[in-house]
Amino acid sequence: PKNAFVADFIGESNIIDGVMHADCLVEFAGQKFKCVDTGFGRLERVDVVIRPEDIKVVSPERAPITGVVESVIFKGVHFEMIVDAHGYKWMIHSTRSEQPGTFIGMEVDPFDIHIMHKMEVEG
């Protein structure tokens, strides 16, 4: 997607503030992550887009992102969990469910991290 508006329009996405450190290296949620995007300025503020189904729930001990499950809803084929982590409410779609209040880990593959230029807002 070209920007956060388009990403949100085409489907549910987690859109997080980030900073590009170099080609294929972005920082968000207090950690640096490998990604596949290039062509951004060094230390450019960006929007990081991660689809809910691309977040893997893992043990918090081995996870780069950790948070607390706030709510869980069964959607027929998957569970939708809202997780409070690093100042954001993350949406996760998973066939695995965790109880509200559970401390979980989250992991994302580099190919599932999408970088966009920040939208300029006037006024």
C-alpha positions as MATLAB code, in Angstrom:
seq = 'PKNAFVADFIGESNIIDGVMHADCLVEFAGQKFKCVDTGFGRLERVDVVIRPEDIKVVSPERAPITGVVESVIFKGVHFEMIVDAHGYKWMIHSTRSEQPGTFIGMEVDPFDIHIMHKMEVEG';
ca = [
       0.000    0.000    0.000;
       1.098    3.548   -0.730;
       0.097    4.989    2.671;
      -1.761    4.229    5.911;
      -5.143    5.315    4.504;
      -4.856    2.809    1.659;
      -3.592    0.070    3.995;
      -6.537    0.539    6.340;
      -9.002    0.811    3.451;
      -7.995   -2.529    1.881;
      -8.333   -4.433    5.147;
      -7.607   -4.526    8.836;
      -3.991   -3.707    9.633;
      -1.839   -2.760   12.567;
      -0.243    0.592   11.722;
       2.627    1.470   14.042;
       5.043    4.408   14.151;
       8.541    3.434   13.115;
      11.936    4.759   12.078;
      14.022    3.433    9.189;
      17.656    3.017   10.189;
      18.854    1.687    6.833;
      17.534   -0.267    3.892;
      15.825   -3.386    5.274;
      16.136   -2.280    8.929;
      13.261   -0.600   10.780;
      12.699    0.186   14.440;
       9.289   -0.044   16.108;
       7.927   -1.251   19.446;
      11.324   -0.540   21.006;
      13.200   -3.031   18.791;
      14.974   -3.119   15.427;
      13.553   -5.539   12.869;
      14.738   -6.764    9.498;
      12.292   -5.991    6.707;
      12.439   -6.086    2.906;
      11.759   -2.424    2.122;
      14.366   -0.093    0.652;
      14.595    3.485   -0.576;
      13.729    5.322    2.638;
      15.895    8.017    4.191;
      18.134    7.202    7.141;
      16.152    7.866   10.355;
      13.025    8.635    8.320;
       9.831    8.377   10.355;
       7.566    5.796    8.720;
       4.354    3.861    9.203;
       4.868    0.142    9.769;
       1.965   -2.004    8.565;
       1.482   -5.543    9.839;
      -1.613   -7.564    9.040;
      -3.308   -9.267   12.026;
      -2.881  -12.754   10.560;
       0.887  -12.214   10.128;
       1.592  -11.899   13.861;
       2.613  -15.155   15.502;
       1.829  -15.713   19.177;
       4.931  -17.128   20.874;
       6.408  -17.528   24.331;
       7.222  -14.094   25.819;
      10.720  -15.277   26.765;
      11.776  -15.521   23.103;
       9.686  -12.707   21.637;
      10.826   -9.301   20.399;
       7.393   -7.837   21.243;
       5.428   -8.634   24.391;
       2.067   -7.506   25.663;
      -1.097   -8.332   27.555;
      -4.201   -9.771   25.899;
      -7.126   -7.403   26.495;
      -9.917   -9.192   24.659;
     -10.647  -12.286   22.584;
     -13.493  -12.808   20.114;
     -14.104  -15.999   18.132;
     -14.718  -15.047   14.485;
     -15.708  -18.463   13.124;
     -12.370  -19.518   11.608;
      -9.990  -17.657   13.899;
      -9.774  -15.777   17.167;
      -9.345  -12.022   17.119;
      -7.229  -10.855   20.043;
      -6.509   -7.276   21.039;
      -3.129   -6.997   22.759;
      -1.758   -3.965   24.598;
       1.944   -3.771   23.762;
       4.413   -0.881   23.601;
       1.778    1.826   23.569;
      -0.352    0.274   20.830;
      -3.434   -1.902   20.646;
      -2.381   -4.744   18.348;
      -4.943   -6.892   16.554;
      -3.980  -10.532   16.090;
      -5.877  -13.173   14.109;
      -4.922  -16.680   15.200;
      -6.323  -20.181   15.406;
      -4.863  -20.191   18.923;
      -6.617  -18.308   21.708;
      -5.152  -16.767   24.854;
      -7.202  -15.625   27.839;
      -7.567  -11.897   28.599;
      -4.878  -10.845   31.053;
      -2.321  -13.311   29.647;
       1.180  -11.964   28.962;
       2.181  -13.129   25.462;
       4.980  -12.748   22.957;
       4.564  -11.677   19.350;
       6.804  -12.352   16.380;
       6.683  -11.156   12.753;
       8.662  -12.369    9.735;
      10.604   -9.721    7.760;
       8.439  -10.342    4.661;
       5.317   -9.485    6.683;
       6.577   -6.059    7.783;
       5.484   -3.404    5.271;
       6.926    0.109    5.387;
       5.140    3.224    4.131;
       5.968    6.892    4.040;
       4.172    8.859    6.752;
       1.012   10.557    5.543;
       1.273   14.310    5.596;
      -1.658   15.848    7.416;
      -2.564   19.459    6.785;
      -4.169   21.735    9.348;
];
